[in-house]
XYZ file of C-alpha atoms in Angstrom:
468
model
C -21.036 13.639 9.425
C -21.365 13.443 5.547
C -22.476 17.098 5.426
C -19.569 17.968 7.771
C -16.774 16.321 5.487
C -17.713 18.321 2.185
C -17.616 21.673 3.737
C -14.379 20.829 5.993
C -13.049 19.749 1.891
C -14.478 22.715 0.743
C -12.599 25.109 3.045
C -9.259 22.962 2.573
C -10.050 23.565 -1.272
C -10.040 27.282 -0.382
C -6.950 27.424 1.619
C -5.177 25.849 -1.032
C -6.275 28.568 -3.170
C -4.141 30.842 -1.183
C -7.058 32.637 -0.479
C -8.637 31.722 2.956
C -8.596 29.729 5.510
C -10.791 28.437 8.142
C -9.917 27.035 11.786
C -12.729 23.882 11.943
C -16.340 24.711 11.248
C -17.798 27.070 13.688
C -14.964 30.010 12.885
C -15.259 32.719 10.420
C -14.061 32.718 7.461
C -11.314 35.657 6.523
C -9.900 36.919 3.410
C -5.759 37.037 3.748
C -3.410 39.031 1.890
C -1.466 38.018 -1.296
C 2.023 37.203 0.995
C 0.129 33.747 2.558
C -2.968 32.661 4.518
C -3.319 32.648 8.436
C -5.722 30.592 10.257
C -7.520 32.329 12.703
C -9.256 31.592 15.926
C -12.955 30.416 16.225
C -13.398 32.851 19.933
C -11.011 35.835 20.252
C -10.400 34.484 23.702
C -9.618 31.157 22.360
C -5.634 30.175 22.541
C -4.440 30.153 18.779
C -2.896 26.491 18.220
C -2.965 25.986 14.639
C -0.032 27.407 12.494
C -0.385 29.397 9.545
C -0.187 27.421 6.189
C 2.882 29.329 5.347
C 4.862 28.133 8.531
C 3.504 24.712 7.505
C 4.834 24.849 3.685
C 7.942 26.638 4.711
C 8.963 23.837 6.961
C 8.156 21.323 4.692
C 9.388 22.798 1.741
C 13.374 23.181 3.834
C 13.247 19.684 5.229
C 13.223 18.491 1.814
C 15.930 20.960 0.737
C 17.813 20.187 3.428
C 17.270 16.386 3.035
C 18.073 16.140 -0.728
C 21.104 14.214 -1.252
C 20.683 11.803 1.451
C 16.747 10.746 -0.367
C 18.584 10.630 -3.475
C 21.606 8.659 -2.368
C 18.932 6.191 -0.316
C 16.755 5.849 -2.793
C 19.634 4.896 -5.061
C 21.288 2.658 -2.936
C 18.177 0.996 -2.264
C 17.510 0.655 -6.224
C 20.591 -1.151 -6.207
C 20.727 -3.328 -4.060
C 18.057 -5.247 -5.144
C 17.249 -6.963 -2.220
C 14.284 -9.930 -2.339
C 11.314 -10.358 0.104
C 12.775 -10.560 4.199
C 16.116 -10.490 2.688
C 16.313 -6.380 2.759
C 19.749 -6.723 5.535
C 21.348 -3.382 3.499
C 17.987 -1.692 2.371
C 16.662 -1.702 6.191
C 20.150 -1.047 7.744
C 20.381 2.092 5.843
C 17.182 3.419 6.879
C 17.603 2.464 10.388
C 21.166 3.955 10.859
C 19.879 7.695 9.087
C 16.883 7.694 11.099
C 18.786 6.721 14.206
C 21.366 9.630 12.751
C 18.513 12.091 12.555
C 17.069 11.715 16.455
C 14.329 9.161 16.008
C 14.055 6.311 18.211
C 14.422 3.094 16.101
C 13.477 -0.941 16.649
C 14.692 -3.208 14.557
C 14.114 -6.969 13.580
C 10.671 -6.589 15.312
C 7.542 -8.972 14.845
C 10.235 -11.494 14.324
C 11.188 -10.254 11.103
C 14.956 -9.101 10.969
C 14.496 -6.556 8.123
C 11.400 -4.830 9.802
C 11.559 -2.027 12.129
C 9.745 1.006 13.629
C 11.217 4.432 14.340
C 9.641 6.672 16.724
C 9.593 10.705 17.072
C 7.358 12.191 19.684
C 7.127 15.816 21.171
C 5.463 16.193 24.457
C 2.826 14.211 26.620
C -0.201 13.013 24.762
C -1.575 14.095 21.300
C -2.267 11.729 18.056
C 0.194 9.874 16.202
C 0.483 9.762 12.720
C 2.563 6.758 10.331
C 3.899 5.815 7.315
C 5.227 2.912 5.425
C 8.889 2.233 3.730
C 9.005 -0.792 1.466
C 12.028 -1.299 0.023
C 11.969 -5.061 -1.248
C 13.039 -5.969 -4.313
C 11.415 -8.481 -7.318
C 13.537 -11.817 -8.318
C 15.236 -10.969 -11.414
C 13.709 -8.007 -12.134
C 14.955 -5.978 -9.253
C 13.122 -3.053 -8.209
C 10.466 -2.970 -10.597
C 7.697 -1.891 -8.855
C 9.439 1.162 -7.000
C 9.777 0.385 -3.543
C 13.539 2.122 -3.531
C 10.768 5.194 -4.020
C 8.177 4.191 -1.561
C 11.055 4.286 1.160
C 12.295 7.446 0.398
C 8.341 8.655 0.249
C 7.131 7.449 3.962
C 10.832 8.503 5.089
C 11.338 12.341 4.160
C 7.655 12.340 4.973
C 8.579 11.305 8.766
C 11.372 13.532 8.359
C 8.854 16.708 7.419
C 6.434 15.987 10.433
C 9.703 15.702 12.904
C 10.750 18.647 11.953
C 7.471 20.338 12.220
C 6.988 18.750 15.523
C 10.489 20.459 16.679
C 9.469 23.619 15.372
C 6.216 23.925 16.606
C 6.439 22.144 20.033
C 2.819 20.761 19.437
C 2.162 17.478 20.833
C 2.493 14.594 18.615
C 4.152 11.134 17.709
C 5.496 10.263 14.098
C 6.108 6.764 13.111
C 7.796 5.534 10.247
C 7.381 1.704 9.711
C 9.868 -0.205 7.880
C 7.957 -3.015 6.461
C 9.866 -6.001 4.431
C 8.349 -8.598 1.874
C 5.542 -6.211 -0.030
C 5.954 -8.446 -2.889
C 6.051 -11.799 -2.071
C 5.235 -11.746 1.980
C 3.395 -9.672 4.002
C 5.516 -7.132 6.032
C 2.444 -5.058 7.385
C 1.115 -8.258 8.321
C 3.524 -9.531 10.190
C 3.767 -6.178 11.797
C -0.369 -6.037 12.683
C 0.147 -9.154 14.207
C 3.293 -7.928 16.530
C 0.680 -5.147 17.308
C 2.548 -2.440 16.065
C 0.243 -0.659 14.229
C -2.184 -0.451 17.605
C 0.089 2.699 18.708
C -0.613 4.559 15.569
C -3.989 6.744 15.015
C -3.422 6.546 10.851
C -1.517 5.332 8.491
C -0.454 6.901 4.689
C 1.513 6.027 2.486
C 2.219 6.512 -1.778
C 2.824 4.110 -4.760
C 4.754 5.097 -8.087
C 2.446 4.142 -10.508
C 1.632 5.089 -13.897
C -1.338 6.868 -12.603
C -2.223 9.392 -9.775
C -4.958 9.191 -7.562
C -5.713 8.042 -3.929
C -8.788 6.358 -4.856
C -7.126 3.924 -7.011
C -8.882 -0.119 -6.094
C -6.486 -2.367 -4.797
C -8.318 -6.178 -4.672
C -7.675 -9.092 -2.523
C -6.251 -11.622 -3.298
C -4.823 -15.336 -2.405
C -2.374 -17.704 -3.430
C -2.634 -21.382 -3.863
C -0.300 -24.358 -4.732
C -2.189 -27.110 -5.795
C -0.299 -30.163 -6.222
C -1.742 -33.328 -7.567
C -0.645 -37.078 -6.964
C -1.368 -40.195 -9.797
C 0.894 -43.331 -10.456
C 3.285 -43.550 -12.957
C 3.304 -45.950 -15.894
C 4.572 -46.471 -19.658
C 2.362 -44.422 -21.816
C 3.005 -46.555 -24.571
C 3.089 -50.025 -23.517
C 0.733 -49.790 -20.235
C -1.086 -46.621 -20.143
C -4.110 -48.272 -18.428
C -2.067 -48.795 -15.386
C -1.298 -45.173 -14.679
C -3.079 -42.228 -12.877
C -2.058 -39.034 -15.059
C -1.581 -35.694 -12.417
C -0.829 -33.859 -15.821
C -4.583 -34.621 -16.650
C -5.726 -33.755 -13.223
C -3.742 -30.251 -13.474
C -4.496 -29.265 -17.270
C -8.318 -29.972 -16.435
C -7.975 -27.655 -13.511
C -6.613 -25.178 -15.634
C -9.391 -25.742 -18.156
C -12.204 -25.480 -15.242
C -10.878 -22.379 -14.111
C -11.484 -20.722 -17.441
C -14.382 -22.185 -17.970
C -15.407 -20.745 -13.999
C -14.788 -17.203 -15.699
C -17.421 -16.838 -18.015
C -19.878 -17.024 -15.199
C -17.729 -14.388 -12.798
C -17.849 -10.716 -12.199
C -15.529 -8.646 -14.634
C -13.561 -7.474 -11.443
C -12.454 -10.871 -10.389
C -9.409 -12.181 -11.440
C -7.695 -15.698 -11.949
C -4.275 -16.369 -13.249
C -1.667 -19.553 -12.631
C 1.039 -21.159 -14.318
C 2.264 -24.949 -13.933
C 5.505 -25.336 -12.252
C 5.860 -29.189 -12.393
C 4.027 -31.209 -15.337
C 6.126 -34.210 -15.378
C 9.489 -35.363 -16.191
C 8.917 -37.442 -19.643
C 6.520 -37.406 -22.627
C 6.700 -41.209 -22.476
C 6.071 -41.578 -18.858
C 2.847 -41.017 -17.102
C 3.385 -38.132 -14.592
C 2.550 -38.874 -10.822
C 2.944 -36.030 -9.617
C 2.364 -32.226 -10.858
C 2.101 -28.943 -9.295
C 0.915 -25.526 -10.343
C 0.240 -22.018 -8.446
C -3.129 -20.316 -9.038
C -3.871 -16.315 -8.024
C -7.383 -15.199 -7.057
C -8.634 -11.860 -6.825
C -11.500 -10.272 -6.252
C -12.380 -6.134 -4.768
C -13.173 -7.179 -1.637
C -11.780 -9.733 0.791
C -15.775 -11.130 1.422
C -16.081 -11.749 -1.924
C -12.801 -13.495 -1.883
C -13.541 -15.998 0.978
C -16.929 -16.373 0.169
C -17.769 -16.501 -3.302
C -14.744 -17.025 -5.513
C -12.504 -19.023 -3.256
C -15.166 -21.745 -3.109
C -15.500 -22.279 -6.294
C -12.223 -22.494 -7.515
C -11.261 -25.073 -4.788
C -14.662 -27.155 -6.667
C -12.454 -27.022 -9.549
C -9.264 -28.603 -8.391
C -11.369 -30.915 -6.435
C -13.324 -31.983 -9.083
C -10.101 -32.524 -11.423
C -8.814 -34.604 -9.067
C -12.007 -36.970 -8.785
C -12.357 -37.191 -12.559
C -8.932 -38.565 -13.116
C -8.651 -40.469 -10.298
C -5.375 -38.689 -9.016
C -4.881 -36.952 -5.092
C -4.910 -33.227 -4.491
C -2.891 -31.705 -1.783
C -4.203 -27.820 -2.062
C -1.802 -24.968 0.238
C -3.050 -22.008 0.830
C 0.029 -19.241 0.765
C -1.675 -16.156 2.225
C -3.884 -13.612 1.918
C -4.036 -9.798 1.400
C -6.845 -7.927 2.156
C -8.343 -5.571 0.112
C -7.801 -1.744 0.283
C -10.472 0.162 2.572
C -9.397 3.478 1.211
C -10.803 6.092 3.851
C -12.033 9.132 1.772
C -11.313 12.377 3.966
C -7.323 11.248 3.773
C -7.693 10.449 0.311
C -9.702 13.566 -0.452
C -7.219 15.800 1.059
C -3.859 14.207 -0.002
C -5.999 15.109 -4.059
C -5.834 18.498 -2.819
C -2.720 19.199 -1.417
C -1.108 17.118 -4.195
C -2.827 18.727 -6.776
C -1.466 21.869 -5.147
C 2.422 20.883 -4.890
C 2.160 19.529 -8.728
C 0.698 22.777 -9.472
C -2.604 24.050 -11.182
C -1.869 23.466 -14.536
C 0.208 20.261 -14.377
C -1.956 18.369 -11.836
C -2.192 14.747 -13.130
C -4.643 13.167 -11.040
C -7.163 11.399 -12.548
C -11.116 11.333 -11.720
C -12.802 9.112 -8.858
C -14.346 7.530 -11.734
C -11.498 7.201 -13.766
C -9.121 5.416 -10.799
C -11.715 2.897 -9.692
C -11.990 1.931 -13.388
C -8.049 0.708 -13.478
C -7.745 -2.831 -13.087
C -5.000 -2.876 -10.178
C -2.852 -5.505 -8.060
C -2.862 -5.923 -4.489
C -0.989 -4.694 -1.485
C -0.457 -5.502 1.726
C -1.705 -1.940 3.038
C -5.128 -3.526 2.469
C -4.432 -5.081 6.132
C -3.496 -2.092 7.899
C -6.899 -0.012 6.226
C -8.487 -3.304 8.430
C -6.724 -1.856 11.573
C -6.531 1.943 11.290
C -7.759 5.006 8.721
C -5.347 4.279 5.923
C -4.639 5.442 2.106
C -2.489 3.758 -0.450
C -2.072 7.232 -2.763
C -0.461 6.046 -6.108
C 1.503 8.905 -8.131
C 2.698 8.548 -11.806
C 5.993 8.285 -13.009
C 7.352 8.310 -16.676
C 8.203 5.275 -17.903
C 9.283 4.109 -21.397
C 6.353 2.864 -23.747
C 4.145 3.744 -20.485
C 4.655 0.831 -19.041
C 3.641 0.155 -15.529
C 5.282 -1.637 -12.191
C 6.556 -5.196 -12.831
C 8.580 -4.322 -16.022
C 11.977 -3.818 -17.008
C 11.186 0.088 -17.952
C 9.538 0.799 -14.736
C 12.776 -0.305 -12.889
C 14.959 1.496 -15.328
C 12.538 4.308 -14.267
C 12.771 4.063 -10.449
C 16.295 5.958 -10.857
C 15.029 8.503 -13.210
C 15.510 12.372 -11.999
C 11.730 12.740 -12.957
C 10.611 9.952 -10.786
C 12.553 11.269 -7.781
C 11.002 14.777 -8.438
C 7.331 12.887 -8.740
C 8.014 11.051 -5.403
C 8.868 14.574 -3.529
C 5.750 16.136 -4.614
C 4.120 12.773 -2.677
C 5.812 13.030 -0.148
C 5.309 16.581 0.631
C 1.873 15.871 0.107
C 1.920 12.993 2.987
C 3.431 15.518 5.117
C 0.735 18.336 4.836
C -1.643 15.370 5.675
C -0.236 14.120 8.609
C 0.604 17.342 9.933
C -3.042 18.421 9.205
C -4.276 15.587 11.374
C -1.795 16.038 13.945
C -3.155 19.938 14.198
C -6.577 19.919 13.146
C -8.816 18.540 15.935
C -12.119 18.077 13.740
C -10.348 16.654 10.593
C -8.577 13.950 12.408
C -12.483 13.096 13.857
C -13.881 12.966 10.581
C -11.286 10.332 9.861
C -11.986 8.229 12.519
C -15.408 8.582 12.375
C -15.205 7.374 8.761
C -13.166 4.710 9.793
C -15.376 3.076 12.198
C -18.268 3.450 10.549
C -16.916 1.220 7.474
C -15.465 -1.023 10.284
C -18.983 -1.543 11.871
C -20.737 -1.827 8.450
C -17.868 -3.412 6.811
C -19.452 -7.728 5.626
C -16.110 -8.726 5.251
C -15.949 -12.204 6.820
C -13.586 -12.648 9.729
C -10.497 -15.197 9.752
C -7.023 -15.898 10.545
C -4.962 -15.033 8.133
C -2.033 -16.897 7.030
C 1.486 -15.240 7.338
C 3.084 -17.316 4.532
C 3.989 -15.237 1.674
C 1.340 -13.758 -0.872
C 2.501 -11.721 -4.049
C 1.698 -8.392 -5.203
């Protein structure tokens, strides 16, 4: 299968040469002229159902021309109104109403979220179905700092590429396009996986602004905790001895957790902040309360390595100062399972839309060097063959998601023009494995093989909100 994957990326390399092209791996291969590239049949008296890659770019390339305003004025609106996690009621009603606008069959409020929704387009009986994913939650404060006024527009004109190629081509297919709430502090696909949505889709593909491009880029697992800690109160001057301090029991928490790094892998992370550390310096807190974040590449080594031992540590706090810990568990995303034929082959047609000389993306080497947050898409890579593609944008001081320049960005005319070239990209994928017979195998091959060799421990997993 291995040996079948780098030649089928060989020949895609080729045909985005504008060169050649090749129709799966037992045709010949066939010089074409200077005007465009045709695939050609493997037997003469074979029917020819593949479409040239000219027919394919040309109908991309007019859906988004024809599309323009409305992405911009979505994104926009989106951008603006800066809508927190399962409170998206404008952000979702405008996708919903323009996909409903533009023929595709739409549920909303499903998996018992009332900003979530799926829209539907299928041609004929049968064939595969491809997906994407619109976010479009905001951060507190910040607003939409982390792009997700993009990522909608992305996944939608996407959908809106492979509908139209669908129409024009009368090949059998489904496109969905998920609308999926809470990204940032929730878990949208989640809730969505657990509705069994995502069982009616063969893949799923979707693109991050970033301030890096790549589709190889590591995105960790990770899971929230409160921990809250219980002591008695008493006057720290007069009769200190009669008091239980929780602000002890916290601050050595916080003091065992950094101690618990020196001994950890450079790729885990731990963070936290304390929310509640009393009410008076002269009174003996009984009660404080801070949230912890633990992260590590893969959701095994979450659950069975670091998670343990940083439970130890708020245990052990509370034992050495005599205090109660109540410890809450607020969900958990899963990491990334980035399946490399997609990824390879978005790299290549993206490289090819940015252009040969402006191509930004870096090296497999280089992207799983970046120290990166954590999705929700690492759920859905669980359930089907998934990428989470992240594209760069320019930002002031080249600052990445989660600051005030990168949402000051997000409305920029050079982020918009990034996000096309990712979504076109998305498209040629999707359309590729809606055509392409032998690609879309290698995908799922891929895919369950990691499944079956995947040692990623199974459990429920909570649908309380996580954070990104």
């Amino acid at each position: 299968m291995a040996n079948n994957m780098y030649l089928y990326l060989i020949f895609i390399a080729l045909l985005l040469s504008d060169c050649y092209f090749i129709n799966g791996l037992t045709g010949s291969l066939k010089k074409g002229s200077n005007s465009g590239v045709q695939r050609i049949k493997c037997n003469e008296d074979e029917e020819d159902i593949n479409t040239s890659i000219d027919q394919i770019r040309s109908v991309i390339n007019d859906t988004f021309k024809f599309y323009d305003n409305n992405l911009r004025n979505i994104s926009k609106m989106i951008h603006n109104y800066r809508e927190t996690a399962y409170e998206e009621y404008k952000s979702s009603k405008l996708l919903v109403d323009f996909l409903e606008q533009e023929g595709f069959t739409v549920e909303y409020g499903i998996a018992n979220r009332s900003t979530a929704f799926v829209a539907t387009y299928g041609n004929g009986d049968g064939g595969r179905t491809v997906s994407f994913n619109s976010e479009y939650d905001a951060l507190p404060v910040i607003g939409h700092a982390c792009g997700h006024n993009l990522i909608a527009i992305a996944s939608l004109g996407a959908a809106l590429a492979v509908k139209e190629f669908l129409n024009e081509t009368k090949l059998n297919g489904t496109v969905k396009l998920f609308g999926t709430p809470a990204e940032e502090n929730g878990s949208g696909k989640l809730d969505l996986i657990n509705g069994g949505y995502y069982k009616s889709v063969d893949m799923n593909i979707m693109a991050h602004p970033s301030r890096y491009s790549g589709a190889f880029i590591p995105y960790r697992a990770i899971t929230k905790f409160e921990v809250e800690y219980f002591g008695k109160s008493a006057h720290a001057a007069i009769s200190p001895w009669n008091g239980r301090n929780a602000l002890d029991a916290l601050i050595l928490a916080f003091n065992s957790v950094s101690a618990l790094r020196q001994q950890l892998h450079s790729s885990y992370r731990l963070h936290g902040i304390i929310v509640n550390g009393g009410t008076a310096a002269n009174v003996i807190p009984d009660y404080t309360k801070g949230i912890f974040m633990i992260r590590t590449p893969t959701v095994n080594e979450l659950l069975n390595e670091l998670k343990p031992r940083v439970i130890a540590c708020f245990i052990a706090a509370a034992n050495a100062t005599g205090c109660q810990v109540k410890i809450t568990e607020k969900g958990l995303n899963k990491d990334v399972k980035i399946n490399s034929i997609l990824g390879n082959l978005y790299e290549l047609y993206f490289s090819k839309v940015q252009g040969v000389n402006s191509s930004n993306i870096l090296s497999k080497y280089e992207q799983r060097e970046i120290s990166s947050g954590s999705t929700d898409q690492g759920h859905v890579s669980y359930v089907v063959p998934a990428i989470h593609a992240e594209y760069s944008i320019p930002t002031e001081n080249q600052q990445g998601p989660h600051t005030k320049e990168f949402e000051k960005a997000a409305t920029t005319e050079q982020a918009f023009q990034e996000t096309i070239k990712a979504s076109k990209s998305l498209a040629f994928v999707a359309i590729d494995f809606l055509e392409d017979d032998l690609f879309a195998k290698n995908v799922i091959d891929e895919f369950k093989l990691s499944s079956s060799s995947s040692s990623s421990t199974t459990t429920t997993i909570p649908t309380t909100p996580s954070s990104s």
